[in-house]
Coordinates of C-alpha atoms in Angstrom, one line a residue:
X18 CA 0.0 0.0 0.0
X19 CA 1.8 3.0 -1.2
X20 CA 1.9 5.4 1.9
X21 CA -0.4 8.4 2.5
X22 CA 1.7 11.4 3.3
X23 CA 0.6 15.0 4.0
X24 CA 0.8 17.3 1.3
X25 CA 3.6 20.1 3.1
X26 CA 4.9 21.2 0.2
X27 CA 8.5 20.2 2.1
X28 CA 11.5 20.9 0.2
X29 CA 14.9 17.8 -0.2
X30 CA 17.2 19.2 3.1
X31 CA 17.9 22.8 2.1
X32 CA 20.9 24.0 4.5
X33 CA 23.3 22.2 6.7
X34 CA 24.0 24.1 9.6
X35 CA 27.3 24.4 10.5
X36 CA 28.8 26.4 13.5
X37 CA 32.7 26.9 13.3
X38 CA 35.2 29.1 15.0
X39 CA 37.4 30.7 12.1
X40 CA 34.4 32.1 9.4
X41 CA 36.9 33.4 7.1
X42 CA 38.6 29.7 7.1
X43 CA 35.4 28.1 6.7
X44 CA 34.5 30.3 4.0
X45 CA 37.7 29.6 2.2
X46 CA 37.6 26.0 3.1
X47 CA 33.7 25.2 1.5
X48 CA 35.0 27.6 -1.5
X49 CA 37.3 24.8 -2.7
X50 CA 34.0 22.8 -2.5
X51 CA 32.4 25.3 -4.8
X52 CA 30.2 26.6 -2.5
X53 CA 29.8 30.6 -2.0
X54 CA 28.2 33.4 0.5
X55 CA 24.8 34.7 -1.0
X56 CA 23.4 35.8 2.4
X57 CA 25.2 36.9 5.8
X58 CA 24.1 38.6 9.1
X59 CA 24.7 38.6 12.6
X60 CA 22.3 39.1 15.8
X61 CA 22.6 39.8 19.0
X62 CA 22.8 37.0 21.9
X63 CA 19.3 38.3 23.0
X64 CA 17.9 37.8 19.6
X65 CA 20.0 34.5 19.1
X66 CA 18.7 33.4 22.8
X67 CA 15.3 33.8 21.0
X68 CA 15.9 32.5 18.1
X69 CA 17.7 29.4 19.5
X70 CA 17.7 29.1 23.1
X71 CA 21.8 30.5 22.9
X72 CA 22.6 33.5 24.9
X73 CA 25.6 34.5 22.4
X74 CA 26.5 36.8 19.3
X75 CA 25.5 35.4 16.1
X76 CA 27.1 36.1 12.8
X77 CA 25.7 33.5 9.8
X78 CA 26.8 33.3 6.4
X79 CA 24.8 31.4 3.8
X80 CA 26.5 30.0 1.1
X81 CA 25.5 28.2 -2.1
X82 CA 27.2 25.7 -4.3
X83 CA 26.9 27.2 -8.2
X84 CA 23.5 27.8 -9.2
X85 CA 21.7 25.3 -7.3
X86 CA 19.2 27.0 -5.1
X87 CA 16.5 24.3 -4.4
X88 CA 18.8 22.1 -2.0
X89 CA 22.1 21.1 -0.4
X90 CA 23.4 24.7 0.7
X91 CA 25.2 25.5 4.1
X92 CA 25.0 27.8 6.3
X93 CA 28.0 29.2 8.7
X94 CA 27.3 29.9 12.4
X95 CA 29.7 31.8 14.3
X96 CA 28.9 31.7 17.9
X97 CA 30.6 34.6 19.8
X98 CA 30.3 32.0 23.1
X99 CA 29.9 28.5 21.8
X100 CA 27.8 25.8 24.3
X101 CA 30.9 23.5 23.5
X102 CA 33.1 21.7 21.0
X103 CA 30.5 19.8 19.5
X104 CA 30.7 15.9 18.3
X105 CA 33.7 16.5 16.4
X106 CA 36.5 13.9 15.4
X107 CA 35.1 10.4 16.4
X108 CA 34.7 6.5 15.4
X109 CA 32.5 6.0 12.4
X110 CA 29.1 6.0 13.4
X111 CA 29.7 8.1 16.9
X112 CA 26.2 8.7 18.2
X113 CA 26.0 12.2 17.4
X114 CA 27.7 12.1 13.9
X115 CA 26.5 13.9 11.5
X116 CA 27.6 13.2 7.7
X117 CA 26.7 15.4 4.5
X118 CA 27.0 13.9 1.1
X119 CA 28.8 15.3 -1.7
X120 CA 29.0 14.1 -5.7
X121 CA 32.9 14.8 -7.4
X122 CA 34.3 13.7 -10.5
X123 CA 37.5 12.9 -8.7
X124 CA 37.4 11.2 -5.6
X125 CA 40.6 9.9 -6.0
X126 CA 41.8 13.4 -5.4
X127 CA 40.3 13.6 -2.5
X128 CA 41.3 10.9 -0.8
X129 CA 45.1 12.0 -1.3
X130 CA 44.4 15.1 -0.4
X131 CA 43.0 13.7 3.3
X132 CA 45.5 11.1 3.3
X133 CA 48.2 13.4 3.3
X134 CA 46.7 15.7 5.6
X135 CA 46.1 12.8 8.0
X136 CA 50.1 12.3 7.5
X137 CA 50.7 15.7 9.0
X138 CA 49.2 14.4 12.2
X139 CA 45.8 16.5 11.4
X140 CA 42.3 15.4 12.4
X141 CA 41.1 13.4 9.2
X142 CA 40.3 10.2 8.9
X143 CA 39.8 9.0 5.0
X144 CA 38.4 5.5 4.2
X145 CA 39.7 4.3 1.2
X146 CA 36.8 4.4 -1.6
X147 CA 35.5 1.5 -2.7
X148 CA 33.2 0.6 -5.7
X149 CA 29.7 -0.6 -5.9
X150 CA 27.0 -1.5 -7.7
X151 CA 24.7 0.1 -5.3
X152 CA 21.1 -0.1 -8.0
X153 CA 21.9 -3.5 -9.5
X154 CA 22.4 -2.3 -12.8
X155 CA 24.4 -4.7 -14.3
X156 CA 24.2 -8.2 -15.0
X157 CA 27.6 -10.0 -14.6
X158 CA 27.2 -12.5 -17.5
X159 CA 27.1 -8.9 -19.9
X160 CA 29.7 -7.3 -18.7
X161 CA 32.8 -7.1 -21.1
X162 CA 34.9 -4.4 -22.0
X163 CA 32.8 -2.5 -24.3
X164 CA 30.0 -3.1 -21.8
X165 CA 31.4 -1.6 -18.3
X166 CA 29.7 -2.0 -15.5
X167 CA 27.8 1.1 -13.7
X168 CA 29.5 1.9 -10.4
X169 CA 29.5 4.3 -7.7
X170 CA 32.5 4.8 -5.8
X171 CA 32.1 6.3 -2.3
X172 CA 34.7 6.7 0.5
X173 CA 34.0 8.7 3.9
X174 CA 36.2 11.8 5.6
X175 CA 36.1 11.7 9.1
X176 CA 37.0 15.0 10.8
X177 CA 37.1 17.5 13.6
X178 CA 35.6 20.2 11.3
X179 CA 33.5 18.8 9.6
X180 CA 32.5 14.7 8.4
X181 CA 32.2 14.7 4.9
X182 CA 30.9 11.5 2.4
X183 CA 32.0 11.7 -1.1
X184 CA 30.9 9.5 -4.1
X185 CA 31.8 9.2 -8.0
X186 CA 29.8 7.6 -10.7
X187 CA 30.8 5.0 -13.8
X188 CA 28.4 4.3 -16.2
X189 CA 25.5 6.1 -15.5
X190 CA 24.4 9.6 -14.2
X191 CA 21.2 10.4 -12.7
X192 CA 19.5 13.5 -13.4
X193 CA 19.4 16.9 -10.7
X194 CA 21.3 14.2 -8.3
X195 CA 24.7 16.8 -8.0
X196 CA 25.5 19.2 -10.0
X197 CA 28.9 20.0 -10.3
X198 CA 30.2 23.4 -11.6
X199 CA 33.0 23.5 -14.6
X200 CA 35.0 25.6 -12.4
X201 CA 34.7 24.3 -9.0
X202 CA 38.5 23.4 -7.8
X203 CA 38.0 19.9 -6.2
X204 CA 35.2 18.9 -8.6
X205 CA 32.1 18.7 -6.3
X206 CA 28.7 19.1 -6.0
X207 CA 26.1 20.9 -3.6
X208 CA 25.2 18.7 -0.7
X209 CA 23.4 15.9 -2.0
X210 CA 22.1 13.7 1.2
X211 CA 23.1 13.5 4.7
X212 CA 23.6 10.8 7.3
X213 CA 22.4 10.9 11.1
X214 CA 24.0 8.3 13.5
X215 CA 21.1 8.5 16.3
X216 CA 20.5 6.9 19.7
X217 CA 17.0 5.3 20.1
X218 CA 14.7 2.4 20.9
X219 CA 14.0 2.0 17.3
X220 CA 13.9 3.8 14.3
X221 CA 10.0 4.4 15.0
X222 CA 11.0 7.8 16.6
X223 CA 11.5 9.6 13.5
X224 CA 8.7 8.4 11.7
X225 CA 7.5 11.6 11.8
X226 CA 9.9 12.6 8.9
X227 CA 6.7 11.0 7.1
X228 CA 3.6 11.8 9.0
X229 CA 4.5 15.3 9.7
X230 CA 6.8 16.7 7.2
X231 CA 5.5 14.4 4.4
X232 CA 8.8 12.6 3.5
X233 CA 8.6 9.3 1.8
X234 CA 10.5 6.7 3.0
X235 CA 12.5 4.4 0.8
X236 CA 11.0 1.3 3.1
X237 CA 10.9 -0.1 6.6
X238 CA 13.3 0.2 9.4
X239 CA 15.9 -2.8 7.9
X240 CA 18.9 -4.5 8.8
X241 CA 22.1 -3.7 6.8
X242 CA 25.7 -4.7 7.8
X243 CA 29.4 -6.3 6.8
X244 CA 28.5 -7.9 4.3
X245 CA 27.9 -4.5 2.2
X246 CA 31.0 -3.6 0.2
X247 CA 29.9 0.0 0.3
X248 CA 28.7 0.5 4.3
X249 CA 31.3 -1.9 5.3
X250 CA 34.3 0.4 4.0
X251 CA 32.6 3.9 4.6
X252 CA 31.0 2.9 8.3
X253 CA 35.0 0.5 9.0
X254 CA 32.8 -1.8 9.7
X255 CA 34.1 -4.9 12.4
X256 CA 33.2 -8.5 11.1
X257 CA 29.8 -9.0 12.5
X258 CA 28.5 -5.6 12.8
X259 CA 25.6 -4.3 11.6
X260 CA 23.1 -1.1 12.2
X261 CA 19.6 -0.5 12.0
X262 CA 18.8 1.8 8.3
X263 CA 16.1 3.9 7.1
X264 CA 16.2 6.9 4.4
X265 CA 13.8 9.3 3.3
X266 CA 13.1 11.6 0.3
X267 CA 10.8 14.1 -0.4
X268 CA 8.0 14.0 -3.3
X269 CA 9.3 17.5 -4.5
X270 CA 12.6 16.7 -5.1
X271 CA 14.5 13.4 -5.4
X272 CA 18.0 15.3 -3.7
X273 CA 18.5 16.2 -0.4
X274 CA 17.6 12.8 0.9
X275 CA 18.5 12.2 5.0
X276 CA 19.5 8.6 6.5
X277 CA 19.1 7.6 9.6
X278 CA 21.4 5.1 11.3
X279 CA 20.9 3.2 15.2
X280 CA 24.1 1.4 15.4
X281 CA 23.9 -2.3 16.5
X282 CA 27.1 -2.6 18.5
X283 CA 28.7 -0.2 21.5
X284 CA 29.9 2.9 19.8
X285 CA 30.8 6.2 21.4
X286 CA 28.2 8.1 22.2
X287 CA 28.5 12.1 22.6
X288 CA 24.6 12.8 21.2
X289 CA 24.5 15.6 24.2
X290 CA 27.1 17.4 21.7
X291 CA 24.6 17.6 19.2
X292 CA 22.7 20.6 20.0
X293 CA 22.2 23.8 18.7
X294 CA 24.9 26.2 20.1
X295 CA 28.0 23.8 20.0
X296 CA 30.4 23.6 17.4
X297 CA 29.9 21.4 14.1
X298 CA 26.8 20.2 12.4
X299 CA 23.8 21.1 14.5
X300 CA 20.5 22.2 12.7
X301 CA 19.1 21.2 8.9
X302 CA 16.7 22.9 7.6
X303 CA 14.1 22.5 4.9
X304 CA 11.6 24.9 3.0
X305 CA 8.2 25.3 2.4
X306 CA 5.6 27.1 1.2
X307 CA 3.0 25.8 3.2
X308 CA 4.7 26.8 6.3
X309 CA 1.6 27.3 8.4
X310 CA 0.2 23.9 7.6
X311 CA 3.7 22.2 8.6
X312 CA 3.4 24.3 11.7
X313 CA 0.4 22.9 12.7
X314 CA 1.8 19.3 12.1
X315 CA 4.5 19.8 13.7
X316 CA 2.6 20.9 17.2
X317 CA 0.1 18.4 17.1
X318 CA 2.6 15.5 17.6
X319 CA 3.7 14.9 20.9
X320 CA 7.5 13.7 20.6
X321 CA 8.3 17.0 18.8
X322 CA 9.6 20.6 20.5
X323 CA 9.0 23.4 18.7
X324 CA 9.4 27.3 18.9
X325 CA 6.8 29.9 17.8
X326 CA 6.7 31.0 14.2
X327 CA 9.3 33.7 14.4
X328 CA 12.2 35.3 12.0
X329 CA 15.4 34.0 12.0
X330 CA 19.0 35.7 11.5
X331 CA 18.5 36.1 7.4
X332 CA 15.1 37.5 8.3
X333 CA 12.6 34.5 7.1
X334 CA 9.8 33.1 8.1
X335 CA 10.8 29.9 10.2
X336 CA 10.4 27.8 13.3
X337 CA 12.7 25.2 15.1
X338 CA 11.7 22.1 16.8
X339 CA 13.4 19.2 18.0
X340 CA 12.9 15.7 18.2
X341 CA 13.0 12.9 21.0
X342 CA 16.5 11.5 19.6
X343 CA 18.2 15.3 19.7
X344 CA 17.9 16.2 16.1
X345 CA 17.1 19.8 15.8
X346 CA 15.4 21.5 12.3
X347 CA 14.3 24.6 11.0
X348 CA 11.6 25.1 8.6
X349 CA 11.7 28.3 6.5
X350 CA 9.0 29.8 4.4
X351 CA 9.8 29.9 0.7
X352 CA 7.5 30.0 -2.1
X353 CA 9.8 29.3 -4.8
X354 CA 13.2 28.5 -6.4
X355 CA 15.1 29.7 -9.3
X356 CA 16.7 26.1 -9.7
X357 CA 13.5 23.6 -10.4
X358 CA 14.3 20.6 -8.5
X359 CA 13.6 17.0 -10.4
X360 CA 11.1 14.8 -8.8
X361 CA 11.8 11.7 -11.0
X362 CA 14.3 9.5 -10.1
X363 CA 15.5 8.4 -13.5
X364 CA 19.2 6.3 -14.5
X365 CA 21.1 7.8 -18.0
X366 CA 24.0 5.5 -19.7
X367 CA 27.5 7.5 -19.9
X368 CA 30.5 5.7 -21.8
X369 CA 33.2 5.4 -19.3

């Protein structure tokens, strides 16, 4: 039975939200990524205490990657008195982790560049990529030479700054799944989904994702583990070990997908980092245009916080509200894009 969602009008994830300490590094740093500052402000730590609950200066820059406006941006927060340090450089799949998803056309690349970084004794942690056939597109009796098969090859970048995911495609593309500007240095995309290690009973406490915010879920709450060439290199996966996985997408855009994670075996678990005032990845946010309507979802179930309809720093429409396993969101108002997000999840052949 195909599954009855409300019609919110909720964007894929719009913004990560990112606090740092250095803006102008950051800034530089995400540039390499391709991503620039269309929007910045800053508050005071009564308006941010407001805003947010954090009695602290606020200065926030948005920034974009290329022309894509629909999904996958970030925003910078600069705390003037940060709550803490945040998650920050951890074990795959630390409860509290936050990961956010990027396409390249040289993942290669990357991983030298974090290897060698790693060398110099900094805070990275690179897992070698590894190739998959993540769709089952091929069939191994047809594969030859001329016929190649159609890979993805993903690794993961764990860090104290930030914890990124990075994947390359062979074979096929699909369509308004990462864009990746000509002239972006290290051949990247805007954001294209994000993971969420959680701590919970089961996976049953964000089910809301659905019933609330109208996100479709790719299936039930399942098993996945080792035996996964993918997961197993991306999570370092132990013989044995295996997590609980469920992902989600919305109906009005097939990027800016979220997966959610309960790991299966005893990891570290700094979840009490999470929140909105520390360091590192904090808040995601989504639009709508409906934002009264989500508003009204959002209060009449039980397991979720939220604050008033208010403005936020860049002067929108929004509200915040928080969820039983710590995950905090904001939901702006926005009636429209320039960039036209597609809805149809569709495979094209490339020859190489």
């Amino acid at each position: 039975m195909a599954q009855q969602l409300p019609d919110t009008g909720i964007s894929g994830l719009y913004e990560v939200v990112h606090a740092v300490k250095d803006a102008r590094f950051a800034i530089k740093y995400f540039g390499e990524y391709g991503f620039r500052v269309i929007d910045s402000s800053a508050v005071s730590a009564a308006d941010a205490q407001r805003m947010y609950g954090v009695n602290s200066g606020l200065k926030t820059y948005r920034m974009q990657n290329g022309e894509i406006d629909s999904h996958g941006l970030l925003r910078l927060w600069v705390w003037d008195k940060p709550l803490g340090e945040g998650v920050g450089y951890g074990v795959p799949e630390t409860i509290g982790q936050r990961m956010a998803v990027m396409k390249t056309n040289d993942i290669v690349r990357l991983f030298d560049i974090y290897s060698n970084l790693r060398d110099l004794k900094q805070l990275w942690l690179p897992t070698e990529p590894i190739a998959d056939d993540l769709f089952g597109l091929n069939k191994p009796d047809q594969i030859s030479f001329f016929k190649r098969p159609v890979l993805v090859r993903e690794n993961a970048v764990y860090g104290e700054f930030f914890t990124h995911v990075f994947f390359q495609r062979y074979g096929y593309e699909i369509p308004g799944y990462g864009t990746i500007g000509p002239s972006t240095p290290l051949k990247t995309s805007e954001f294209t989904h994000h993971d969420f290690i959680i701590n919970a009973p089961s996976l049953d406490v964000i089910s809301y994702l659905s019933t609330v915010l109208g996100l479709k879920s790719e299936g039930p709450p399942e098993i996945n583990g080792d035996w996964q060439k993918g997961p197993k290199k991306v999570f370092m996966m132990d013989t044995g070990y295996t997590h609980w996985y469920q992902g989600f997408v919305s109906p009005n855009n097939i990027c800016g997908k979220l997966k959610f994670f309960i790991p299966r075996g005893q990891k570290p678990d700094r979840s009490a980092h999470q929140r909105v005032g520390e360091l590192g990845m904090t808040l995601h946010t989504f639009h709508t245009s409906k934002l009264d309507m989500v508003y009204g979802l959002v209060k009449q179930d039980n397991r979720l916080t939220a604050t008033a309809i208010q403005k936020n720093e860049l002067a929108e429409r929004c509200f915040n509200f928080r969820d039983s396993a710590g995950v905090s969101w904001q939901i702006i108002e926005k009636m429209s894009t320039k960039n036209k997000p597609v809805t149809k999840l569709e495979f094209t052949s490339t020859n190489n």
